[in-house]
Amino acid sequence: MRPDPKQDELRRDAAPATSHGGESFAETALRLGGKSAEEARRTGKIDTADDQVEALFAPQYQTTASPVHRAVWNRRIAWDLFQFAPAAMADRINLAMNRAVRLIQQKKQDGMLLDAAGKIREDVLQALGETGYWGLLIPQRYGGLESSMVDFTRLLTRMATVDPTIAGLASVHGCIGAVDPLRTFGTEEQKRRFLPDLATGRRLSGFALTEPGAGSDLTALRTTARLEGDSYIVNGEKLFITNAKPGRTIGLVCLIDGTPSVLIVDLPMEESETFQIRRYGLHALKHAHNNGLIFRDFPVPAENLLRTPVGDGLT
Ligand SMILES: Cc1cc2nc3c(=O)[nH]c(=O)nc-3n(C[C@H](O)[C@H](O)[C@H](O)COP(=O)(O)OP(=O)(O)OC[C@H]3O[C@@H](n4cnc5c(N)ncnc54)[C@H](O)[C@@H]3O)c2cc1C
């Protein structure tokens, strides 16, 4: 049988992306394209992390099996993969959605959604907690509503028509904030310790990765945490962090022994010598708090480190 060049391309694309002496495909391509060894190494590191993420998924969910990838590489659109008949929304999610949407509609109507600084009021965020809004993606045994991702996105879509910032904050808290990393990688002890307060909204969360010198280039991270006794001592600065303010909980990406790692950090209620907020104005998402965070010898309990089964913090 004549080999199908497109299938070969697919197979090559699906193969582990290492080629030359352990270099990733991207690293080799960049090196051959004339980039410096340092630039090729750094981009290659991110590429390798991407491969490790892919390997976490069953073959049918990997990028090479996606309808978009197949449409591009096979020149054939697999319409059957777009057929989708979602199940009816679970009653508890429907109830929470109606309550949350009604609450925000009412607050808007009463002119009580924003505080004097134009940010969503804290009492509104707390009242949303009573509807179950912050616990949507948290398992019921930790006090959440255990929504499916399909129902979660339906709720977000509806909430976004009422107030996009409130919808965005559910995603920041539940998807990139502390909820998803804990749900996915937390130990049973960490889940019991953090998830109930994240479910009620007593603690709201965010994700702190970006730094003044590290945005798209995650290998340029400078924030470090070193183990001293029972604590990690954190030093460094984060920038552009949504929903970051005193009293929030963040997934902090930092270097531990040179490896990107994630610590779950309860930010104190007050600023101090060891923890400060850098305030500035940012137009995008202007009704949410977005701040810089400065840590100077800031202690975090060692048991707040998330350990991933494969890869490292970039994965
Ligand atoms: C509203 C808002 C909310 C945010 N919330 C968070 C948050 O909650 N947590 C968090 O950690 N961060 C947050 N960020 C930061 C955001 O993730 C970063 O801005 C983003 O990662 C880009 O980094 P940067 O701004 O340093 O831009 P840079 O990385 O400096 O990029 C600048 C430009 O160069 C381009 N570029 C960069 N590298 C390459 C390359 N190799 N090849 C070609 N082009 C390139 C980029 O596409 C971009 O156009 C937020 C930002 C905004 C605006």
XYZ file of C-alpha atoms and ligand atoms in Angstrom:
368
model
C 0.000 0.000 0.000
C 1.257 3.474 -0.879
C 2.110 5.459 2.271
C -0.206 8.394 2.856
C 1.998 11.490 3.291
C -0.693 13.263 5.330
C -0.905 10.318 7.740
C 2.895 10.388 8.005
C 2.701 14.052 8.893
C 0.062 13.252 11.489
C 2.146 10.462 12.979
C 5.217 12.668 13.030
C 3.189 15.370 14.715
C 1.811 12.952 17.300
C 5.235 11.501 18.074
C 7.059 12.729 21.173
C 8.561 16.021 20.058
C 12.167 15.188 20.780
C 14.657 14.918 18.017
C 18.273 15.884 18.410
C 20.005 14.596 21.559
C 16.899 15.107 23.746
C 16.119 18.492 22.177
C 12.446 19.175 21.514
C 11.231 19.638 17.924
C 10.818 23.384 18.513
C 14.307 23.635 19.968
C 15.877 21.976 16.931
C 13.808 24.113 14.535
C 14.761 27.332 16.316
C 18.432 26.338 16.455
C 18.481 25.474 12.748
C 16.623 28.732 12.057
C 19.536 30.670 13.533
C 18.200 31.504 17.024
C 20.712 31.637 19.849
C 21.236 28.447 21.861
C 19.740 30.196 24.927
C 16.556 31.286 23.089
C 16.136 27.808 21.574
C 16.604 26.190 24.996
C 14.038 28.433 26.716
C 11.358 28.063 24.038
C 12.108 24.339 23.873
C 11.439 24.035 27.594
C 7.915 25.423 27.137
C 7.404 23.133 24.148
C 8.413 20.127 26.251
C 5.974 21.198 28.976
C 3.230 21.305 26.296
C 4.096 17.729 25.320
C 3.873 16.647 28.944
C 0.402 18.187 29.230
C -0.668 16.324 26.067
C 0.547 13.070 27.580
C -1.842 13.577 30.524
C -4.833 13.091 28.188
C -6.195 9.850 26.742
C -5.310 9.543 23.014
C -8.801 10.521 21.821
C -8.546 13.842 23.691
C -5.058 14.771 22.499
C -4.592 17.658 20.084
C -3.889 15.386 17.126
C -7.378 13.858 17.534
C -9.150 17.200 17.764
C -11.580 18.144 14.974
C -9.646 21.337 14.262
C -6.313 19.549 13.993
C -7.873 16.915 11.738
C -9.496 19.548 9.556
C -6.125 21.240 9.034
C -4.003 18.130 8.512
C -6.517 15.775 6.837
C -8.276 18.542 4.887
C -11.507 16.949 6.137
C -13.912 18.358 8.655
C -15.208 15.646 10.973
C -18.722 17.041 11.333
C -19.730 14.078 13.474
C -17.415 15.339 16.218
C -19.357 18.602 16.360
C -22.678 16.836 17.024
C -23.414 17.548 20.646
C -26.546 16.928 22.662
C -25.859 18.111 26.211
C -27.791 16.474 29.014
C -30.367 18.546 30.886
C -28.843 20.826 33.498
C -28.751 19.294 36.973
C -31.453 20.812 39.232
C -28.991 22.084 41.841
C -26.977 23.909 39.149
C -30.103 25.354 37.556
C -31.243 26.634 40.950
C -27.846 28.181 41.709
C -27.728 29.776 38.254
C -31.161 31.355 38.628
C -30.344 32.651 42.104
C -26.963 34.054 41.082
C -28.299 35.722 37.939
C -31.274 37.228 39.821
C -28.972 38.527 42.551
C -26.705 40.330 40.088
C -29.641 41.699 38.083
C -31.104 43.095 41.309
C -27.793 44.624 42.466
C -27.358 46.295 39.085
C -30.888 47.611 39.143
C -30.344 49.002 42.667
C -26.992 50.552 41.703
C -25.334 48.353 44.349
C -22.973 46.278 42.204
C -19.898 48.526 42.280
C -18.125 50.286 45.133
C -16.832 53.867 45.064
C -13.661 52.725 43.263
C -15.726 51.066 40.519
C -14.901 47.522 41.705
C -17.449 44.765 42.352
C -18.478 45.202 46.002
C -17.206 42.623 48.494
C -20.708 42.134 49.958
C -21.957 41.219 46.465
C -19.179 38.626 46.134
C -20.114 37.224 49.542
C -23.837 37.144 48.687
C -22.969 35.241 45.506
C -21.336 32.622 47.739
C -24.727 31.937 49.312
C -26.099 30.975 45.882
C -23.353 28.351 45.488
C -21.681 30.355 42.704
C -18.081 30.020 43.951
C -18.404 26.300 44.597
C -19.669 25.311 41.158
C -16.541 23.366 40.219
C -15.881 21.980 43.698
C -16.964 18.415 44.565
C -20.029 18.166 46.807
C -18.073 16.375 49.531
C -16.036 19.579 50.024
C -19.107 21.818 50.085
C -19.379 22.624 46.374
C -22.073 21.982 43.758
C -19.918 19.727 41.559
C -21.104 21.171 38.267
C -20.082 19.597 34.977
C -17.952 21.819 32.748
C -20.852 21.998 30.263
C -23.246 23.347 32.909
C -20.543 25.689 34.222
C -20.051 27.222 30.771
C -23.828 27.548 30.298
C -24.042 29.430 33.563
C -21.080 31.655 32.661
C -22.592 32.433 29.271
C -25.837 33.510 30.896
C -24.078 35.473 33.657
C -21.899 37.240 31.079
C -25.013 38.720 29.492
C -25.849 40.279 32.875
C -22.342 41.195 34.033
C -19.153 40.048 32.277
C -16.882 40.771 35.259
C -18.894 38.496 37.571
C -18.759 35.783 34.898
C -15.019 36.321 34.459
C -14.391 36.064 38.197
C -16.049 32.622 38.333
C -13.550 31.494 35.739
C -10.590 33.156 37.496
C -11.573 31.549 40.819
C -12.637 28.146 39.491
C -10.376 27.521 36.512
C -7.068 29.380 36.821
C -7.259 30.282 40.534
C -6.728 27.866 43.411
C -9.794 25.656 42.810
C -8.761 23.664 39.762
C -5.114 23.059 40.790
C -6.270 21.858 44.223
C -9.061 19.723 42.793
C -6.686 18.171 40.273
C -3.377 17.918 42.131
C -4.168 18.509 45.815
C -3.726 15.786 48.401
C -6.803 14.753 50.388
C -5.483 16.853 53.291
C -5.015 19.941 51.068
C -8.504 19.536 49.581
C -10.090 19.320 53.034
C -8.116 22.326 54.229
C -8.767 24.689 51.301
C -11.808 23.656 49.244
C -14.641 24.279 51.755
C -13.703 27.979 52.159
C -13.171 28.318 48.408
C -16.637 26.781 47.868
C -18.443 29.323 50.041
C -16.376 32.253 48.782
C -15.015 32.911 52.279
C -11.746 32.779 50.351
C -11.768 33.827 46.702
C -8.811 32.936 44.572
C -6.560 33.927 41.708
C -3.497 32.762 39.840
C -0.132 34.494 40.160
C 2.237 33.655 37.355
C 3.140 36.848 35.463
C 6.101 38.904 36.706
C 7.581 42.223 35.593
C 10.093 40.251 33.468
C 8.080 37.082 32.752
C 4.849 37.146 30.746
C 4.682 34.922 27.683
C 8.151 33.617 28.550
C 7.519 31.490 31.619
C 11.111 30.327 31.770
C 12.108 33.851 32.847
C 10.419 33.472 36.270
C 12.398 35.073 39.111
C 10.179 34.512 42.168
C 11.744 31.876 44.406
C 10.713 29.836 47.433
C 13.325 28.118 49.604
C 12.516 25.573 52.262
C 13.419 26.618 55.810
C 12.100 24.296 58.497
C 8.334 23.934 58.043
C 7.966 26.874 55.645
C 8.856 28.013 52.172
C 10.320 31.512 52.226
C 9.073 33.403 49.166
C 10.888 36.307 47.504
C 9.817 38.029 44.312
C 7.228 40.134 42.547
C 4.087 39.282 40.578
C 2.295 41.616 38.184
C -1.169 41.937 36.561
C -2.780 39.433 38.954
C -6.584 39.392 38.684
C -8.550 39.127 41.934
C -5.352 39.594 43.966
C -5.858 41.615 47.124
C -5.332 41.050 50.848
C -7.323 38.056 52.099
C -7.477 36.227 48.775
C -5.913 32.807 48.094
C -3.591 32.439 45.123
C -1.878 29.697 43.188
C 1.637 31.146 43.220
C 4.045 29.966 40.539
C 7.617 30.211 41.798
C 10.962 28.489 41.460
C 11.831 25.887 44.075
C 15.371 24.604 43.604
C 15.208 26.077 40.086
C 12.016 24.186 39.123
C 8.700 26.002 38.468
C 6.340 24.947 41.252
C 2.945 25.967 42.633
C 2.325 27.005 46.229
C -1.212 27.679 47.459
C -0.872 30.945 49.361
C -3.408 32.563 51.675
C -2.620 36.256 51.310
C -2.750 38.022 54.702
C -5.514 40.536 55.439
C -2.936 43.267 56.039
C 0.124 44.392 54.133
C 3.409 44.118 56.018
C 7.189 44.117 55.597
C 6.948 40.686 53.966
C 3.857 41.195 51.780
C 2.846 44.254 49.810
C 0.361 45.115 47.088
C 1.504 47.165 44.099
C -1.481 49.174 42.871
C -1.903 50.616 39.370
C -4.732 51.200 36.943
C -5.576 48.610 34.284
C -8.413 49.267 31.854
C -9.143 45.645 30.941
C -11.421 43.946 33.503
C -11.517 47.301 35.283
C -14.316 46.295 37.685
C -12.150 43.508 39.163
C -9.090 44.024 41.332
C -5.845 43.561 39.439
C -2.652 44.184 41.367
C 1.016 43.432 41.692
C 2.197 41.357 44.667
C 5.547 41.811 46.365
C 6.967 39.112 48.639
C 10.050 39.664 50.820
C 10.989 36.654 52.956
C 7.281 35.790 53.068
C 6.657 32.430 54.834
C 4.228 29.859 53.382
C 3.535 26.531 55.157
C 5.518 23.765 53.442
C 2.375 21.609 53.254
C 0.880 24.139 50.787
C 3.096 22.873 47.954
C 1.179 21.142 45.155
C 2.931 18.074 43.828
C 2.221 17.015 40.249
C 2.404 13.332 39.263
C 4.314 14.149 36.057
C 6.309 17.037 34.649
C 6.995 20.178 36.625
C 5.243 23.454 37.466
C 5.152 24.552 33.822
C 3.065 21.482 33.021
C -6.686 42.045 32.202
C -5.501 41.172 32.484
C -5.588 40.215 33.472
C -4.485 39.407 33.770
N -4.592 38.496 34.787
C -3.521 37.730 35.093
C -3.594 36.799 36.180
O -4.624 36.654 36.844
N -2.495 36.069 36.482
C -1.332 36.179 35.769
O -0.377 35.476 36.093
N -1.226 37.059 34.737
C -2.290 37.829 34.392
N -2.197 38.726 33.358
C -0.946 38.835 32.646
C -0.960 38.152 31.283
O -1.106 36.774 31.405
C 0.321 38.574 30.566
O 0.090 39.898 30.194
C 0.638 37.707 29.387
O 1.171 36.474 29.827
C 1.617 38.389 28.422
O 2.768 38.753 29.098
P 3.354 40.237 28.988
O 2.274 41.226 29.293
O 4.620 40.289 29.807
O 3.707 40.436 27.458
P 5.009 39.911 26.693
O 5.270 38.488 27.041
O 6.119 40.883 26.919
O 4.517 39.999 25.204
C 4.380 41.257 24.535
C 4.030 40.999 23.077
O 5.059 40.196 22.450
C 4.492 39.017 21.879
N 5.431 37.894 22.079
C 5.953 37.483 23.250
N 6.785 36.439 23.053
C 6.771 36.173 21.724
C 7.430 35.194 20.898
N 8.264 34.280 21.405
N 7.167 35.219 19.570
C 6.320 36.141 19.043
N 5.676 37.088 19.767
C 5.899 37.109 21.091
C 3.181 38.785 22.639
O 2.231 38.089 21.849
C 2.717 40.222 22.901
O 2.036 40.747 21.791
C -3.276 39.545 33.036
C -3.197 40.498 32.019
C -4.282 41.306 31.742
C -4.160 42.322 30.643
